[in-house]
């Protein structure tokens, strides 16, 4: 069985210049290592807050590198340089607004500024792109909320079957009739 490829993209001007270590991207990788029991391979990249580079990276990870899931971190706030949602929307065939709605609802349990977040998700071909916030604590909270739906979404798009450690995260898959 071939390992599923999962893209992890950190969008940060400072991290892309090497001004600090990328803890956000590593938080995603570590969380996925806890969740997934099936074989998977991270495809990891740190890029600046430039819409054209974000779009090109998302396209390359899906169209050329074969990622069934791409998870981004950073660039989802209201600052002028925060353009990850716009880049995601530009490359997606269809948007999945429920992901962003759930992530904001979950984050509001912890911080009132969650309403400033613009996380979103969408489908490109047979792959799912999910935008996460930039703080590791928020990344985990948001992934804990939305990840139960991700394996089934990938199933519906005829992607690889993602198996999870159900003691850590329980994916939802409807029972066949």
PDB file of C-alpha atoms in Angstrom:
ATOM      1  CA  UNK A   1       0.000   0.000   0.000  1.00  0.00           C
ATOM      2  CA  UNK A   2       1.376   3.404  -0.983  1.00  0.00           C
ATOM      3  CA  UNK A   3       1.756   6.057   1.671  1.00  0.00           C
ATOM      4  CA  UNK A   4      -0.739   8.904   1.470  1.00  0.00           C
ATOM      5  CA  UNK A   5       0.935  12.231   0.795  1.00  0.00           C
ATOM      6  CA  UNK A   6      -0.132  15.111   3.012  1.00  0.00           C
ATOM      7  CA  UNK A   7       1.087  18.631   2.349  1.00  0.00           C
ATOM      8  CA  UNK A   8       1.969  20.918   5.253  1.00  0.00           C
ATOM      9  CA  UNK A   9       2.531  24.552   4.289  1.00  0.00           C
ATOM     10  CA  UNK A  10       3.641  27.237   6.724  1.00  0.00           C
ATOM     11  CA  UNK A  11       2.889  30.695   5.382  1.00  0.00           C
ATOM     12  CA  UNK A  12       5.167  33.175   7.146  1.00  0.00           C
ATOM     13  CA  UNK A  13       7.474  35.916   5.911  1.00  0.00           C
ATOM     14  CA  UNK A  14       9.692  35.593   8.994  1.00  0.00           C
ATOM     15  CA  UNK A  15       9.941  31.799   8.999  1.00  0.00           C
ATOM     16  CA  UNK A  16      10.639  31.737   5.257  1.00  0.00           C
ATOM     17  CA  UNK A  17      13.609  34.068   5.874  1.00  0.00           C
ATOM     18  CA  UNK A  18      14.874  31.819   8.669  1.00  0.00           C
ATOM     19  CA  UNK A  19      14.240  34.423  11.383  1.00  0.00           C
ATOM     20  CA  UNK A  20      12.627  31.821  13.616  1.00  0.00           C
ATOM     21  CA  UNK A  21      11.985  28.108  13.698  1.00  0.00           C
ATOM     22  CA  UNK A  22       8.694  26.990  12.213  1.00  0.00           C
ATOM     23  CA  UNK A  23       6.874  25.529  15.219  1.00  0.00           C
ATOM     24  CA  UNK A  24       3.446  25.749  13.555  1.00  0.00           C
ATOM     25  CA  UNK A  25       4.194  23.401  10.665  1.00  0.00           C
ATOM     26  CA  UNK A  26       5.843  20.966  13.053  1.00  0.00           C
ATOM     27  CA  UNK A  27       2.757  21.138  15.302  1.00  0.00           C
ATOM     28  CA  UNK A  28       0.643  19.974  12.351  1.00  0.00           C
ATOM     29  CA  UNK A  29       3.057  17.142  11.530  1.00  0.00           C
ATOM     30  CA  UNK A  30       3.175  16.008  15.175  1.00  0.00           C
ATOM     31  CA  UNK A  31      -0.614  16.104  15.475  1.00  0.00           C
ATOM     32  CA  UNK A  32      -1.038  14.065  12.294  1.00  0.00           C
ATOM     33  CA  UNK A  33       1.513  11.546  13.615  1.00  0.00           C
ATOM     34  CA  UNK A  34      -0.704  11.139  16.694  1.00  0.00           C
ATOM     35  CA  UNK A  35      -3.920  10.850  14.654  1.00  0.00           C
ATOM     36  CA  UNK A  36      -2.923   8.597  11.756  1.00  0.00           C
ATOM     37  CA  UNK A  37      -2.074   4.910  11.934  1.00  0.00           C
ATOM     38  CA  UNK A  38      -2.050   4.402   8.165  1.00  0.00           C
ATOM     39  CA  UNK A  39       1.133   5.059   6.234  1.00  0.00           C
ATOM     40  CA  UNK A  40       1.590   8.697   5.210  1.00  0.00           C
ATOM     41  CA  UNK A  41       4.339  10.973   4.011  1.00  0.00           C
ATOM     42  CA  UNK A  42       4.554  14.682   4.850  1.00  0.00           C
ATOM     43  CA  UNK A  43       5.336  17.071   1.997  1.00  0.00           C
ATOM     44  CA  UNK A  44       6.504  20.122   3.929  1.00  0.00           C
ATOM     45  CA  UNK A  45       7.258  23.664   2.828  1.00  0.00           C
ATOM     46  CA  UNK A  46       7.702  27.109   4.413  1.00  0.00           C
ATOM     47  CA  UNK A  47       6.847  30.033   2.149  1.00  0.00           C
ATOM     48  CA  UNK A  48       6.341  33.812   2.497  1.00  0.00           C
ATOM     49  CA  UNK A  49       2.966  35.574   2.638  1.00  0.00           C
ATOM     50  CA  UNK A  50       2.778  36.060  -1.126  1.00  0.00           C
ATOM     51  CA  UNK A  51      -0.460  35.028  -2.792  1.00  0.00           C
ATOM     52  CA  UNK A  52       1.170  33.885  -6.034  1.00  0.00           C
ATOM     53  CA  UNK A  53       3.644  31.684  -4.118  1.00  0.00           C
ATOM     54  CA  UNK A  54       0.899  30.223  -1.937  1.00  0.00           C
ATOM     55  CA  UNK A  55      -1.193  29.412  -5.013  1.00  0.00           C
ATOM     56  CA  UNK A  56       1.792  27.861  -6.828  1.00  0.00           C
ATOM     57  CA  UNK A  57       2.703  25.761  -3.784  1.00  0.00           C
ATOM     58  CA  UNK A  58      -0.852  24.461  -3.318  1.00  0.00           C
ATOM     59  CA  UNK A  59      -1.093  23.584  -7.033  1.00  0.00           C
ATOM     60  CA  UNK A  60       2.294  21.835  -7.034  1.00  0.00           C
ATOM     61  CA  UNK A  61       1.549  19.795  -3.905  1.00  0.00           C
ATOM     62  CA  UNK A  62      -1.752  18.569  -5.337  1.00  0.00           C
ATOM     63  CA  UNK A  63      -1.227  18.459  -9.104  1.00  0.00           C
ATOM     64  CA  UNK A  64       2.416  17.339  -9.239  1.00  0.00           C
ATOM     65  CA  UNK A  65       3.239  15.767  -5.874  1.00  0.00           C
ATOM     66  CA  UNK A  66      -0.098  13.985  -5.421  1.00  0.00           C
ATOM     67  CA  UNK A  67      -1.116  15.201  -1.962  1.00  0.00           C
ATOM     68  CA  UNK A  68      -4.641  14.108  -1.026  1.00  0.00           C
ATOM     69  CA  UNK A  69      -4.722  16.681   1.784  1.00  0.00           C
ATOM     70  CA  UNK A  70      -2.886  19.981   2.174  1.00  0.00           C
ATOM     71  CA  UNK A  71      -2.977  21.734   5.525  1.00  0.00           C
ATOM     72  CA  UNK A  72      -1.760  25.315   5.734  1.00  0.00           C
ATOM     73  CA  UNK A  73      -0.909  27.386   8.776  1.00  0.00           C
ATOM     74  CA  UNK A  74      -0.640  31.147   8.925  1.00  0.00           C
ATOM     75  CA  UNK A  75      -1.923  34.023   6.862  1.00  0.00           C
ATOM     76  CA  UNK A  76      -5.571  33.727   7.939  1.00  0.00           C
ATOM     77  CA  UNK A  77      -5.934  36.911   9.991  1.00  0.00           C
ATOM     78  CA  UNK A  78      -7.030  40.423   8.981  1.00  0.00           C
ATOM     79  CA  UNK A  79      -3.541  41.869   8.345  1.00  0.00           C
ATOM     80  CA  UNK A  80      -2.876  43.122   4.804  1.00  0.00           C
ATOM     81  CA  UNK A  81      -0.273  40.368   4.203  1.00  0.00           C
ATOM     82  CA  UNK A  82      -2.656  37.598   5.355  1.00  0.00           C
ATOM     83  CA  UNK A  83      -3.732  36.176   1.994  1.00  0.00           C
ATOM     84  CA  UNK A  84      -3.854  32.405   2.527  1.00  0.00           C
ATOM     85  CA  UNK A  85      -7.672  32.185   2.226  1.00  0.00           C
ATOM     86  CA  UNK A  86      -7.607  34.188  -1.010  1.00  0.00           C
ATOM     87  CA  UNK A  87      -4.906  31.901  -2.444  1.00  0.00           C
ATOM     88  CA  UNK A  88      -6.872  28.831  -1.373  1.00  0.00           C
ATOM     89  CA  UNK A  89     -10.076  30.109  -2.964  1.00  0.00           C
ATOM     90  CA  UNK A  90      -8.192  30.959  -6.169  1.00  0.00           C
ATOM     91  CA  UNK A  91      -6.962  27.368  -6.653  1.00  0.00           C
ATOM     92  CA  UNK A  92     -10.051  25.475  -5.471  1.00  0.00           C
ATOM     93  CA  UNK A  93     -12.846  24.124  -7.660  1.00  0.00           C
ATOM     94  CA  UNK A  94     -15.319  24.173  -4.748  1.00  0.00           C
ATOM     95  CA  UNK A  95     -15.203  25.652  -1.267  1.00  0.00           C
ATOM     96  CA  UNK A  96     -16.085  23.794   1.949  1.00  0.00           C
ATOM     97  CA  UNK A  97     -17.232  26.624   4.283  1.00  0.00           C
ATOM     98  CA  UNK A  98     -18.255  24.286   7.108  1.00  0.00           C
ATOM     99  CA  UNK A  99     -14.598  23.722   8.011  1.00  0.00           C
ATOM    100  CA  UNK A 100     -13.940  27.418   8.663  1.00  0.00           C
ATOM    101  CA  UNK A 101     -17.236  27.826  10.485  1.00  0.00           C
ATOM    102  CA  UNK A 102     -16.453  24.940  12.832  1.00  0.00           C
ATOM    103  CA  UNK A 103     -12.873  26.087  13.451  1.00  0.00           C
ATOM    104  CA  UNK A 104     -14.022  29.592  14.378  1.00  0.00           C
ATOM    105  CA  UNK A 105     -16.759  28.214  16.651  1.00  0.00           C
ATOM    106  CA  UNK A 106     -14.213  25.976  18.389  1.00  0.00           C
ATOM    107  CA  UNK A 107     -11.665  28.786  18.762  1.00  0.00           C
ATOM    108  CA  UNK A 108     -14.302  31.120  20.215  1.00  0.00           C
ATOM    109  CA  UNK A 109     -14.468  28.788  23.207  1.00  0.00           C
ATOM    110  CA  UNK A 110     -10.915  29.888  24.036  1.00  0.00           C
ATOM    111  CA  UNK A 111     -10.390  33.428  22.662  1.00  0.00           C
ATOM    112  CA  UNK A 112     -12.795  36.202  21.626  1.00  0.00           C
ATOM    113  CA  UNK A 113     -10.484  37.234  18.782  1.00  0.00           C
ATOM    114  CA  UNK A 114     -11.338  34.013  16.907  1.00  0.00           C
ATOM    115  CA  UNK A 115     -13.882  36.095  14.988  1.00  0.00           C
ATOM    116  CA  UNK A 116     -10.914  37.756  13.273  1.00  0.00           C
ATOM    117  CA  UNK A 117      -9.822  34.455  11.756  1.00  0.00           C
ATOM    118  CA  UNK A 118     -10.573  33.689   8.120  1.00  0.00           C
ATOM    119  CA  UNK A 119      -9.780  29.972   7.950  1.00  0.00           C
ATOM    120  CA  UNK A 120     -11.408  28.167   5.082  1.00  0.00           C
ATOM    121  CA  UNK A 121     -11.214  24.896   3.191  1.00  0.00           C
ATOM    122  CA  UNK A 122     -11.802  23.802  -0.362  1.00  0.00           C
ATOM    123  CA  UNK A 123     -11.446  21.066  -2.936  1.00  0.00           C
ATOM    124  CA  UNK A 124      -9.003  21.027  -5.811  1.00  0.00           C
ATOM    125  CA  UNK A 125      -9.505  18.023  -8.035  1.00  0.00           C
ATOM    126  CA  UNK A 126      -9.683  15.080  -5.646  1.00  0.00           C
ATOM    127  CA  UNK A 127      -7.780  16.809  -2.824  1.00  0.00           C
ATOM    128  CA  UNK A 128      -8.789  18.805   0.230  1.00  0.00           C
ATOM    129  CA  UNK A 129      -7.060  22.020   1.356  1.00  0.00           C
ATOM    130  CA  UNK A 130      -7.606  23.210   4.937  1.00  0.00           C
ATOM    131  CA  UNK A 131      -6.353  26.554   6.282  1.00  0.00           C
ATOM    132  CA  UNK A 132      -5.444  26.553   9.981  1.00  0.00           C
ATOM    133  CA  UNK A 133      -4.434  29.389  12.306  1.00  0.00           C
ATOM    134  CA  UNK A 134      -0.777  29.999  13.117  1.00  0.00           C
ATOM    135  CA  UNK A 135      -0.493  29.235  16.845  1.00  0.00           C
ATOM    136  CA  UNK A 136       0.266  25.598  17.779  1.00  0.00           C
ATOM    137  CA  UNK A 137      -2.402  25.520  20.531  1.00  0.00           C
ATOM    138  CA  UNK A 138      -5.017  26.824  18.079  1.00  0.00           C
ATOM    139  CA  UNK A 139      -3.832  24.391  15.403  1.00  0.00           C
ATOM    140  CA  UNK A 140      -4.517  21.445  17.711  1.00  0.00           C
ATOM    141  CA  UNK A 141      -7.899  22.792  18.825  1.00  0.00           C
ATOM    142  CA  UNK A 142      -8.992  23.326  15.230  1.00  0.00           C
ATOM    143  CA  UNK A 143      -7.671  19.983  13.971  1.00  0.00           C
ATOM    144  CA  UNK A 144      -9.360  18.176  16.864  1.00  0.00           C
ATOM    145  CA  UNK A 145     -12.632  19.791  15.747  1.00  0.00           C
ATOM    146  CA  UNK A 146     -12.470  19.229  11.970  1.00  0.00           C
ATOM    147  CA  UNK A 147     -10.278  16.156  11.492  1.00  0.00           C
ATOM    148  CA  UNK A 148     -13.065  13.627  12.235  1.00  0.00           C
ATOM    149  CA  UNK A 149     -14.632  14.653   8.888  1.00  0.00           C
ATOM    150  CA  UNK A 150     -11.413  14.687   6.846  1.00  0.00           C
ATOM    151  CA  UNK A 151     -10.890  10.938   6.228  1.00  0.00           C
ATOM    152  CA  UNK A 152     -14.477  10.558   4.965  1.00  0.00           C
ATOM    153  CA  UNK A 153     -14.130  13.650   2.768  1.00  0.00           C
ATOM    154  CA  UNK A 154     -11.028  12.094   1.213  1.00  0.00           C
ATOM    155  CA  UNK A 155     -12.924   8.786   0.817  1.00  0.00           C
ATOM    156  CA  UNK A 156     -15.690  10.610  -1.079  1.00  0.00           C
ATOM    157  CA  UNK A 157     -13.076  12.077  -3.432  1.00  0.00           C
ATOM    158  CA  UNK A 158     -11.673   8.555  -4.012  1.00  0.00           C
ATOM    159  CA  UNK A 159      -8.428   9.336  -2.219  1.00  0.00           C
ATOM    160  CA  UNK A 160      -6.410   7.027   0.038  1.00  0.00           C
ATOM    161  CA  UNK A 161      -8.104   5.437   3.045  1.00  0.00           C
ATOM    162  CA  UNK A 162      -6.797   7.246   6.129  1.00  0.00           C
ATOM    163  CA  UNK A 163      -6.879   5.142   9.272  1.00  0.00           C
ATOM    164  CA  UNK A 164      -6.738   6.815  12.675  1.00  0.00           C
ATOM    165  CA  UNK A 165      -5.861   5.904  16.239  1.00  0.00           C
ATOM    166  CA  UNK A 166      -9.400   6.031  17.607  1.00  0.00           C
ATOM    167  CA  UNK A 167      -8.058   6.520  21.133  1.00  0.00           C
ATOM    168  CA  UNK A 168      -6.745   9.901  19.898  1.00  0.00           C
ATOM    169  CA  UNK A 169      -9.252  10.974  17.208  1.00  0.00           C
ATOM    170  CA  UNK A 170     -12.318   9.156  15.950  1.00  0.00           C
ATOM    171  CA  UNK A 171     -13.064   9.714  12.270  1.00  0.00           C
ATOM    172  CA  UNK A 172     -16.717   9.689  11.220  1.00  0.00           C
ATOM    173  CA  UNK A 173     -17.637   7.406   8.365  1.00  0.00           C
ATOM    174  CA  UNK A 174     -21.323   6.582   7.852  1.00  0.00           C
ATOM    175  CA  UNK A 175     -22.148   2.938   8.096  1.00  0.00           C
ATOM    176  CA  UNK A 176     -23.074   1.294   4.793  1.00  0.00           C
ATOM    177  CA  UNK A 177     -26.706   0.151   4.559  1.00  0.00           C
TER     178      UNK A 177
END
